[in-house]
XYZ file of C-alpha atoms in Angstrom:
672
model
C -187.436 -143.147 86.198
C -185.925 -145.975 88.233
C -184.592 -144.925 91.651
C -181.544 -146.502 93.267
C -182.706 -149.192 95.692
C -179.359 -150.089 97.230
C -175.616 -149.545 97.200
C -172.808 -151.970 98.002
C -169.100 -152.575 97.457
C -167.488 -155.609 95.880
C -163.733 -156.033 95.294
C -163.267 -152.280 95.523
C -166.102 -151.568 93.090
C -169.186 -149.526 93.919
C -172.429 -151.237 92.921
C -175.701 -149.291 92.555
C -178.782 -151.516 92.409
C -182.077 -150.637 90.705
C -185.012 -152.995 91.091
C -188.463 -152.485 89.607
C -191.402 -154.694 88.719
C -190.282 -154.578 85.094
C -186.696 -155.633 85.707
C -183.376 -155.175 87.419
C -180.269 -153.087 86.734
C -176.809 -152.650 88.244
C -174.425 -149.762 87.672
C -170.845 -150.661 88.559
C -168.188 -147.981 89.117
C -164.569 -149.111 89.032
C -161.771 -146.791 90.133
C -158.186 -147.253 89.003
C -155.900 -144.358 89.856
C -157.487 -141.253 88.317
C -159.760 -143.321 86.050
C -163.420 -144.046 86.754
C -165.115 -146.652 84.569
C -168.884 -147.106 84.515
C -170.693 -150.302 83.472
C -174.386 -151.124 83.174
C -176.094 -154.496 83.470
C -179.847 -154.470 82.808
C -182.434 -157.187 82.319
C -186.139 -156.723 81.761
C -188.680 -159.336 82.749
C -189.466 -161.821 80.021
C -192.752 -163.742 80.122
C -192.823 -167.112 78.333
C -195.665 -166.227 75.944
C -197.252 -162.952 77.027
C -196.444 -159.551 75.606
C -193.243 -158.102 77.094
C -191.767 -154.659 77.563
C -188.553 -154.476 75.512
C -185.986 -151.792 74.774
C -186.820 -149.182 72.143
C -184.815 -148.544 68.978
C -183.308 -145.212 70.065
C -182.253 -144.160 73.575
C -184.069 -146.854 75.541
C -181.837 -146.213 78.577
C -180.764 -142.926 80.158
C -178.492 -142.605 83.190
C -178.430 -139.405 85.227
C -175.205 -138.626 87.077
C -174.589 -135.803 89.513
C -170.880 -135.062 89.831
C -169.434 -134.357 93.269
C -167.463 -131.441 91.826
C -169.106 -129.202 89.245
C -166.847 -127.990 86.434
C -166.510 -124.247 85.953
C -166.362 -124.612 82.159
C -167.322 -127.345 79.701
C -166.510 -127.970 76.045
C -168.757 -130.641 74.542
C -167.819 -132.358 71.285
C -171.155 -133.329 69.746
C -172.203 -134.993 66.509
C -173.695 -132.083 64.549
C -174.067 -134.579 61.721
C -174.018 -138.371 61.949
C -170.303 -138.441 61.069
C -168.686 -135.183 62.318
C -168.296 -133.514 65.693
C -167.816 -129.869 66.594
C -167.487 -128.000 69.914
C -170.128 -126.360 72.094
C -168.865 -124.109 74.891
C -170.871 -123.806 78.112
C -170.571 -123.619 81.903
C -173.325 -126.130 82.683
C -173.401 -129.884 82.036
C -177.157 -129.552 81.687
C -176.670 -127.502 78.518
C -174.455 -129.786 76.487
C -175.979 -130.820 73.143
C -177.570 -134.139 72.321
C -175.228 -136.774 70.856
C -172.142 -135.477 72.669
C -169.339 -138.023 72.551
C -166.513 -136.214 74.347
C -166.824 -133.842 77.306
C -163.894 -131.648 78.366
C -164.245 -130.152 81.860
C -162.266 -127.396 83.560
C -161.879 -127.232 87.339
C -160.068 -124.792 89.597
C -157.327 -127.360 90.227
C -157.143 -129.198 86.900
C -159.217 -130.772 84.156
C -161.525 -133.710 83.611
C -162.629 -135.763 80.639
C -165.702 -137.903 80.023
C -165.633 -140.478 77.238
C -169.033 -142.121 76.534
C -168.205 -145.570 75.203
C -169.317 -147.760 72.357
C -169.599 -151.329 73.621
C -170.417 -154.577 71.871
C -174.123 -153.947 71.270
C -174.889 -150.511 72.734
C -173.251 -147.121 72.525
C -173.541 -144.164 74.875
C -173.972 -140.435 74.291
C -173.869 -137.586 76.746
C -176.513 -134.870 76.658
C -177.845 -132.104 78.847
C -181.357 -132.302 80.271
C -181.240 -130.871 83.798
C -179.080 -128.111 85.244
C -175.866 -129.504 86.693
C -176.813 -133.089 85.785
C -174.901 -135.232 83.309
C -177.169 -137.507 81.284
C -175.869 -140.546 79.406
C -178.162 -142.230 76.917
C -177.606 -145.690 75.489
C -178.804 -147.060 72.189
C -178.121 -149.936 69.821
C -180.440 -148.923 66.927
C -181.966 -152.377 67.407
C -185.470 -152.526 68.866
C -186.899 -155.392 70.893
C -183.875 -156.326 73.013
C -184.569 -157.007 76.676
C -181.121 -156.953 78.282
C -177.689 -155.420 78.072
C -174.313 -155.690 79.794
C -172.028 -152.955 78.543
C -169.350 -150.403 79.429
C -170.929 -146.946 79.538
C -168.232 -144.347 80.189
C -164.707 -143.538 81.260
C -164.012 -140.438 83.353
C -160.505 -139.169 84.046
C -158.818 -136.184 85.687
C -155.405 -134.582 85.368
C -153.442 -131.388 85.899
C -154.327 -130.503 82.329
C -156.776 -131.865 79.790
C -154.279 -133.541 77.465
C -153.184 -136.116 80.061
C -156.790 -136.759 81.138
C -157.839 -137.522 77.540
C -154.766 -139.685 76.999
C -155.511 -141.728 80.136
C -159.094 -142.330 79.018
C -158.109 -143.623 75.600
C -155.321 -145.767 77.024
C -158.021 -147.464 79.078
C -160.474 -147.575 76.154
C -158.086 -149.495 73.892
C -157.640 -152.084 76.642
C -161.397 -152.456 77.080
C -161.973 -152.760 73.331
C -158.903 -154.833 72.503
C -157.791 -152.481 69.714
C -154.328 -151.036 69.025
C -153.313 -147.575 70.144
C -152.010 -145.011 67.687
C -148.379 -145.820 68.493
C -148.914 -149.387 67.239
C -150.413 -148.368 63.904
C -148.517 -148.151 60.633
C -148.670 -144.777 58.877
C -148.397 -145.625 55.151
C -145.316 -144.051 53.588
C -147.375 -142.813 50.639
C -149.047 -140.235 52.879
C -145.668 -138.722 53.723
C -145.962 -137.108 50.270
C -148.082 -134.363 48.715
C -151.314 -135.418 47.028
C -154.154 -134.149 44.834
C -157.856 -135.105 44.971
C -160.453 -134.694 42.238
C -163.430 -133.750 44.428
C -163.443 -129.939 44.505
C -161.933 -129.880 41.024
C -164.608 -131.918 39.226
C -167.100 -133.111 41.865
C -168.824 -136.093 40.212
C -168.000 -134.906 36.659
C -164.672 -136.741 36.515
C -163.248 -138.339 33.336
C -159.979 -139.895 32.192
C -159.297 -136.857 29.999
C -159.574 -134.501 32.979
C -157.317 -136.615 35.192
C -154.721 -136.782 32.405
C -154.886 -133.028 31.919
C -154.477 -132.309 35.632
C -151.483 -134.636 35.888
C -149.896 -132.883 32.904
C -150.428 -129.474 34.538
C -148.790 -130.575 37.791
C -145.796 -131.877 35.837
C -145.441 -128.668 33.807
C -145.665 -126.477 36.914
C -143.179 -128.679 38.773
C -145.584 -129.181 41.673
C -144.276 -132.307 43.456
C -147.555 -134.202 43.814
C -146.883 -137.916 44.255
C -150.412 -139.327 44.562
C -153.773 -138.672 42.943
C -157.165 -139.617 44.386
C -160.151 -140.072 42.093
C -163.101 -139.150 44.291
C -166.826 -139.714 43.735
C -167.976 -139.841 40.112
C -165.907 -142.702 38.690
C -168.193 -145.530 39.820
C -170.841 -147.392 37.855
C -174.079 -146.449 39.611
C -177.846 -146.235 39.081
C -180.030 -144.298 41.518
C -177.210 -144.005 44.087
C -176.523 -147.780 43.963
C -173.491 -149.638 42.607
C -174.071 -152.067 39.748
C -170.478 -152.901 38.755
C -167.033 -152.885 40.363
C -165.516 -151.476 37.162
C -165.311 -147.722 36.477
C -168.090 -146.128 34.441
C -167.229 -146.855 30.809
C -168.361 -143.487 29.407
C -165.956 -141.673 31.729
C -163.121 -144.211 31.726
C -163.509 -146.204 28.491
C -160.124 -147.926 28.929
C -160.608 -148.641 32.625
C -157.859 -147.430 34.938
C -154.818 -149.539 34.074
C -153.630 -147.856 30.883
C -154.352 -144.377 32.237
C -152.534 -144.905 35.540
C -149.583 -146.551 33.796
C -149.256 -143.672 31.339
C -149.412 -141.008 34.028
C -146.915 -142.830 36.245
C -144.581 -143.215 33.266
C -144.810 -139.591 32.085
C -144.952 -137.762 35.438
C -143.713 -138.132 39.010
C -147.042 -139.548 40.260
C -146.376 -142.836 42.093
C -149.746 -143.813 43.560
C -153.383 -143.712 42.413
C -156.398 -144.099 44.663
C -160.173 -144.245 44.395
C -163.061 -143.217 46.619
C -166.064 -145.311 47.534
C -168.716 -145.435 50.242
C -168.833 -147.855 53.189
C -171.860 -149.517 51.615
C -170.203 -149.738 48.186
C -172.042 -146.584 47.111
C -174.323 -144.264 49.106
C -177.373 -146.471 48.578
C -175.480 -149.771 48.581
C -175.570 -152.312 45.740
C -178.249 -152.326 43.037
C -180.572 -155.322 43.544
C -180.916 -157.443 40.442
C -177.663 -156.187 38.911
C -174.920 -158.518 37.691
C -172.849 -157.343 40.669
C -175.595 -158.329 43.095
C -175.694 -161.806 41.584
C -171.895 -162.219 41.531
C -171.541 -161.113 45.150
C -174.737 -162.607 46.566
C -172.880 -164.662 49.172
C -171.162 -161.507 50.461
C -174.179 -159.175 50.553
C -176.906 -158.553 53.117
C -180.508 -157.461 52.495
C -181.565 -155.050 55.222
C -184.983 -154.529 56.759
C -185.101 -151.044 55.223
C -184.541 -152.384 51.698
C -180.831 -151.920 51.089
C -178.344 -154.413 49.706
C -175.029 -153.940 51.513
C -171.729 -155.636 52.304
C -172.488 -158.362 54.829
C -172.021 -156.995 58.384
C -170.002 -160.017 59.429
C -166.240 -159.877 58.979
C -165.720 -163.063 56.976
C -168.559 -162.563 54.491
C -168.106 -158.795 54.256
C -164.414 -159.335 53.554
C -165.368 -161.361 50.507
C -167.037 -158.317 48.926
C -164.143 -155.904 49.570
C -161.600 -158.593 48.620
C -163.174 -159.125 45.210
C -163.417 -155.366 44.587
C -159.908 -154.500 45.729
C -158.359 -157.399 43.831
C -159.910 -156.009 40.659
C -158.886 -152.424 41.461
C -155.316 -153.490 42.230
C -155.055 -155.227 38.853
C -156.322 -151.985 37.320
C -153.462 -149.900 38.751
C -155.108 -148.629 41.964
C -152.878 -148.373 45.048
C -155.119 -147.020 47.830
C -158.699 -146.236 48.843
C -160.642 -143.545 50.649
C -163.831 -144.918 52.207
C -166.618 -142.458 53.007
C -169.941 -142.622 54.843
C -168.653 -144.859 57.631
C -170.913 -143.487 60.360
C -173.942 -144.281 58.218
C -173.786 -147.770 59.749
C -176.720 -146.923 62.014
C -178.765 -145.818 59.001
C -177.794 -148.892 56.992
C -178.302 -151.665 59.531
C -180.808 -150.354 62.077
C -183.143 -153.078 63.346
C -180.868 -155.674 61.712
C -177.678 -155.486 63.767
C -176.627 -153.531 66.879
C -174.680 -150.566 65.543
C -171.375 -151.184 67.431
C -171.328 -154.793 66.242
C -172.159 -153.905 62.629
C -169.500 -151.169 62.610
C -166.750 -153.353 64.089
C -167.467 -156.279 61.764
C -167.629 -154.106 58.634
C -164.429 -152.306 59.583
C -162.747 -155.670 60.066
C -163.847 -156.755 56.599
C -162.758 -153.471 54.997
C -159.400 -153.265 56.750
C -158.602 -156.878 55.986
C -159.061 -156.296 52.263
C -157.212 -152.954 52.359
C -154.275 -154.623 54.115
C -154.207 -157.561 51.688
C -154.558 -155.625 48.435
C -153.719 -151.970 49.157
C -150.872 -152.407 51.627
C -153.021 -150.804 54.324
C -153.230 -147.527 52.379
C -156.692 -146.439 53.549
C -158.251 -143.085 54.459
C -161.289 -143.480 56.727
C -163.824 -140.702 56.174
C -167.188 -139.567 57.532
C -166.470 -141.859 60.457
C -166.237 -139.869 63.694
C -169.065 -141.608 65.536
C -167.613 -143.502 68.503
C -168.643 -146.903 67.129
C -166.233 -146.183 64.249
C -163.464 -144.569 66.292
C -163.417 -147.495 68.739
C -164.440 -150.099 66.163
C -161.490 -150.126 63.770
C -158.867 -152.790 64.263
C -155.748 -151.146 62.875
C -156.119 -148.496 60.150
C -154.116 -145.368 60.880
C -155.747 -142.384 59.130
C -159.121 -140.772 59.813
C -160.675 -137.573 58.482
C -160.999 -135.013 61.246
C -163.670 -132.587 60.054
C -166.478 -131.796 57.694
C -165.524 -130.978 54.103
C -163.487 -128.024 52.942
C -166.134 -125.984 51.089
C -164.384 -123.497 48.786
C -167.408 -121.276 48.138
C -168.610 -121.033 51.749
C -168.112 -117.429 52.929
C -166.961 -118.380 56.444
C -165.736 -121.828 55.505
C -162.261 -121.404 56.991
C -163.614 -120.531 60.438
C -165.721 -123.670 60.727
C -163.005 -125.813 59.166
C -160.461 -124.547 61.685
C -162.856 -124.885 64.618
C -163.771 -128.502 63.897
C -160.252 -129.684 63.154
C -158.703 -127.938 66.158
C -161.097 -129.187 68.832
C -161.743 -132.620 67.314
C -158.000 -133.255 67.482
C -158.120 -133.039 71.277
C -159.604 -136.537 71.382
C -159.464 -137.925 67.828
C -155.657 -137.676 67.742
C -155.386 -140.255 70.517
C -156.080 -143.122 68.099
C -155.486 -141.744 64.583
C -153.285 -139.696 62.321
C -155.672 -136.947 61.331
C -156.640 -135.912 57.824
C -157.612 -132.200 57.829
C -159.052 -132.510 54.304
C -158.042 -130.966 51.003
C -157.922 -127.256 50.090
C -157.530 -124.986 47.072
C -154.144 -123.365 46.430
C -155.866 -120.550 44.488
C -158.288 -119.277 47.126
C -158.688 -116.207 49.327
C -157.772 -118.322 52.370
C -155.110 -120.460 50.676
C -152.328 -119.114 52.928
C -154.224 -119.931 56.119
C -155.296 -123.340 54.830
C -151.705 -124.108 53.861
C -150.392 -123.209 57.316
C -153.160 -125.255 58.925
C -152.136 -128.323 56.898
C -148.461 -127.726 57.668
C -149.081 -128.013 61.417
C -151.799 -130.694 61.167
C -149.556 -133.734 61.569
C -151.441 -135.608 58.840
C -151.684 -135.988 55.052
C -151.491 -132.880 52.866
C -153.376 -132.687 49.587
C -155.219 -130.107 47.502
C -158.080 -130.202 45.024
C -157.557 -127.431 42.476
C -159.386 -127.357 39.200
C -157.474 -127.671 35.927
C -155.177 -124.692 35.353
C -155.635 -123.255 38.855
C -152.847 -124.803 40.936
C -150.512 -122.242 42.507
C -147.339 -124.139 43.289
C -146.049 -121.358 45.547
C -148.897 -122.043 47.976
C -147.659 -125.573 48.691
C -143.874 -125.148 48.492
C -143.613 -124.061 52.175
C -145.185 -127.431 53.102
C -143.036 -129.858 51.082
C -139.534 -130.714 49.948
C -138.579 -130.846 46.292
C -139.362 -134.568 46.154
C -142.901 -133.995 47.451
C -142.264 -135.237 50.989
C -144.183 -133.159 53.512
C -142.582 -131.621 56.592
C -144.825 -133.637 58.876
C -145.182 -132.896 62.576
C -145.416 -135.519 65.321
C -149.088 -135.402 66.319
C -152.326 -133.631 65.554
C -152.249 -129.888 66.189
C -154.310 -129.031 69.295
C -155.580 -125.875 71.004
C -153.368 -124.389 73.713
C -154.660 -124.738 77.316
C -156.126 -121.222 77.475
C -158.206 -121.828 74.315
C -159.860 -125.137 75.166
C -162.788 -123.720 77.140
C -163.378 -120.408 75.323
C -165.152 -119.947 72.008
C -162.619 -118.417 69.573
C -165.471 -117.305 67.322
C -166.558 -114.826 69.992
C -163.327 -113.625 71.608
C -159.594 -114.216 71.707
C -157.557 -116.329 69.334
C -157.565 -119.975 68.311
C -153.987 -120.979 69.136
C -152.795 -124.388 67.949
C -149.595 -126.124 69.038
C -147.521 -129.036 67.800
C -144.033 -130.537 68.075
C -141.553 -132.093 65.680
C -137.957 -133.233 65.392
C -135.159 -130.690 64.955
C -132.140 -133.010 64.723
C -130.218 -135.008 67.342
C -133.453 -136.633 68.574
C -134.567 -133.291 69.981
C -137.951 -131.630 69.640
C -139.015 -128.115 68.737
C -142.518 -126.668 68.734
C -144.844 -124.331 66.878
C -147.733 -122.084 67.834
C -150.129 -120.881 65.129
C -152.646 -118.234 66.211
C -155.749 -117.614 64.081
C -158.189 -114.759 64.603
C -161.702 -115.925 63.772
C -163.346 -113.458 66.199
C -164.793 -110.071 65.273
C -162.169 -107.316 65.126
C -158.564 -107.183 66.272
C -157.695 -109.559 69.132
C -154.949 -109.552 71.767
C -153.557 -112.595 73.537
C -150.288 -114.121 74.711
C -148.112 -117.009 73.616
C -145.672 -118.963 75.754
C -143.445 -122.028 75.324
C -145.531 -123.506 78.165
C -148.541 -123.506 75.804
C -146.999 -126.567 74.127
C -147.775 -129.306 76.643
C -145.311 -131.872 75.274
C -142.338 -129.576 74.580
C -139.512 -130.134 77.059
C -136.997 -127.549 78.252
C -136.546 -124.457 80.395
C -135.415 -121.822 77.893
C -136.294 -121.343 74.240
C -135.523 -119.338 71.162
C -138.793 -118.009 69.717
C -139.057 -116.822 66.111
C -142.015 -114.796 64.863
C -142.260 -116.261 61.376
C -144.177 -113.483 59.643
C -142.585 -110.516 61.466
C -139.128 -112.150 61.261
C -138.259 -111.311 64.869
C -136.335 -113.458 67.356
C -136.405 -113.487 71.175
C -135.218 -115.687 74.027
C -137.976 -116.784 76.430
C -138.164 -118.824 79.619
C -140.660 -121.662 79.655
C -143.374 -119.845 81.613
C -142.689 -116.430 80.120
C -145.502 -114.862 78.084
C -145.309 -112.718 74.990
C -148.203 -110.392 74.192
C -149.393 -110.582 70.590
C -151.992 -108.769 68.525
C -153.634 -110.341 65.484
C -155.800 -108.389 63.075
C -159.277 -109.542 62.047
C -158.999 -112.780 59.998
C -155.241 -112.618 60.500
C -152.669 -115.197 61.531
C -149.485 -115.300 63.606
C -146.963 -118.124 63.595
C -144.069 -118.908 65.934
C -141.225 -121.417 65.839
C -139.999 -122.411 69.302
C -136.628 -124.154 69.599
C -134.676 -125.283 72.669
C -132.043 -122.698 73.636
C -129.046 -124.876 74.532
C -126.039 -123.956 72.373
C -124.256 -120.884 71.094
C -125.483 -121.650 67.574
C -129.070 -122.752 67.054
C -130.147 -123.909 63.623
C -133.640 -123.062 62.386
C -133.288 -125.142 59.232
C -134.944 -123.838 56.045
C -137.015 -120.707 56.641
C -138.703 -120.988 53.245
C -140.637 -123.852 54.898
C -143.229 -123.368 57.640
C -141.842 -126.209 59.764
C -138.274 -125.079 59.094
C -136.598 -127.201 61.749
C -137.925 -130.428 60.173
C -135.171 -130.017 57.570
C -132.406 -130.466 60.182
C -131.001 -133.976 59.947
C -127.946 -133.663 62.164
C -126.080 -131.066 64.221
C -122.544 -131.341 65.620
C -120.902 -128.801 67.926
C -117.226 -128.102 68.583
C -115.497 -125.202 70.333
C -115.362 -122.887 67.329
C -117.041 -124.972 64.621
C -120.644 -126.125 64.286
C -121.964 -128.363 61.525
C -125.550 -128.936 60.390
C -126.854 -131.316 57.743
C -130.049 -130.166 56.014
C -132.339 -132.344 53.887
C -132.116 -130.044 50.866
C -131.173 -126.548 49.773
C -133.185 -123.450 50.598
C -133.069 -120.374 52.804
C -130.972 -121.728 55.653
C -131.038 -119.854 58.954
C -129.279 -120.000 62.315
C -128.968 -117.924 65.483
C -125.585 -117.061 66.988
C -124.496 -114.744 69.760
C -120.896 -115.408 68.748
C -119.181 -113.567 65.918
C -119.207 -115.513 62.626
C -115.807 -115.962 60.999
C -116.645 -118.220 58.106
C -119.540 -120.161 56.562
C -119.028 -123.169 54.311
C -121.865 -124.599 52.203
C -121.029 -128.087 50.961
C -117.350 -127.198 51.359
C -117.577 -123.867 49.519
C -116.868 -120.601 51.355
C -120.094 -118.576 51.210
C -119.334 -116.106 54.014
C -119.875 -113.109 51.747
C -123.399 -114.340 50.992
C -124.436 -114.215 54.646
C -127.272 -111.857 55.687
C -128.066 -111.105 59.278
C -130.342 -109.075 61.508
C -129.090 -108.967 65.063
C -128.139 -112.517 66.019
C -130.243 -114.104 63.273
C -128.344 -115.185 60.132
C -129.601 -116.408 56.771
C -127.836 -117.801 53.726
C -129.345 -118.719 50.367
C -128.655 -122.377 49.500
C -131.404 -122.674 46.894
C -129.048 -123.832 44.158
C -127.655 -126.734 46.157
C -128.739 -130.211 45.041
C -129.322 -132.964 47.559
C -128.449 -132.659 51.234
C -126.632 -129.534 52.381
C -123.782 -129.441 54.893
C -123.317 -126.111 56.660
C -120.099 -125.434 58.572
C -120.160 -122.374 60.832
C -116.857 -121.127 62.255
C -117.100 -118.676 65.143
C -115.036 -116.725 67.624
C -116.117 -115.473 71.033
C -118.055 -112.233 70.951
C -116.148 -109.155 72.116
């Protein structure tokens, strides 16, 4: 353990010096507003010809930091697998798990956030080793190096966690020179409902099965607009790719005729394929025709794999050739898995942050050129991937949906909810597929509705229940997408919802006239019945002082002030869901209540003294709230007043038969 041998200041920075016989190190702390940035410069002695001490492959450097103010609660987001994170809840920094890459901290007067960084050659993790001490380890997965000069961490504070995390990532994108989420293009294709083959067929996929599934979706009038052919279509031997063409026994005609037929005979518009970051899980088969054709674009690793070259220009050549062929064969997008296996692929050949950034650059360049940027990143939640991509917009946010896992929904919810607290800062989040015919289909559907990302399912042939997805989509397949990733409410961030309380997720979305409304979904994944509260103030980015709150499942409406709390009770494995709209006019439109995110359907609202007009995206169960007496209701110019149902001040009218947009005209008179 090297001890600090001196401290100084330079241009407002604090410099901590460490000098030993073996070398010299400097830790620099820069402060900018509420942001602390830590950097490490280290150089070991290097004899001209004698044996030297060099840095080890894994965790050659560990920094121990004692914080001036100890947090009262900590939620650590750690890599439980190489590619996914999940939360650990504790009250001691010394107890956070190894390979933690986001640390949320709660203080009496606010919140703090620690982001261990991935630099150019080294990446940092946080881990607990000593009580009250924060340890940061650095590694490159490249042995024998004798120096480094890298950013190590960003630490931020705020009144609440959301702003602290946002500040850290705003600074991270500047350090890394990558675009923020607001500068990324969300492909229009993912505004529509999709289907994936994985949980339907696993690797036993064939053209006949894809054709049959497409036919079923058409017959059931399920408005799927894209299909993803997951693992199983590729030409592989022993987990290694030997051809860029699909396996001939499964797809004897290739893809072009099949995709053209399905697009012609159904409403499917886009087809995609899955592949791994290395081509296939084990890379490219040495000695194969593909290996010979792509030899200038492939790299032989120390551990015996043949992989896309981990330099952008040469790696691009491999993905370019593949995607050009796929595009000619009728393929419109790709899902790329196994991205955080970079360290396993290239260890002792390239520093992992460098290999990740260069391979992402190659992949994204080809996806932009040939797939219009339609790319789903997957198995890529290690920080070298999160901070290493140059522009792609979508990233998977959790481990797989596992239909046969007894408690699968609990873990799926837990990972997606807490990962979104940091992952949402740079990406639109993919909460994975689900089954529409499943004991938890209703909860999975609601979770996807509030997720703010793509929505797709993976039913087997004959098992799609269209009613399970209709609350999530319009008739044309467009999803009712929310503005960001759904995130836990402030009172849930530092408590384990598997042990007590509820997991409450919030989000916001447009409700016409450039205004925003919010939602709160409360899931009980704790033992037994649980009590809690909900409040408009739970939604950190929802503006306003007074709100109309609608209990979606109990069909009850109430007016609440921003800080007001409503007590709720949710049964074991149960769910509650609330729509929260600004309370500003005499008539407040909820939109289409046959959709979870009902207010998304509101395109325009106009108010006059005794007449209010709303334009809805399509027909359905339209609803509005009015404390004034209703004189007349027109639906697309037709008087439908006698069709109006109401309970208290809440009114509903069935517009299911209307085609296209719906114009509602509500005529009122002052209440007596």
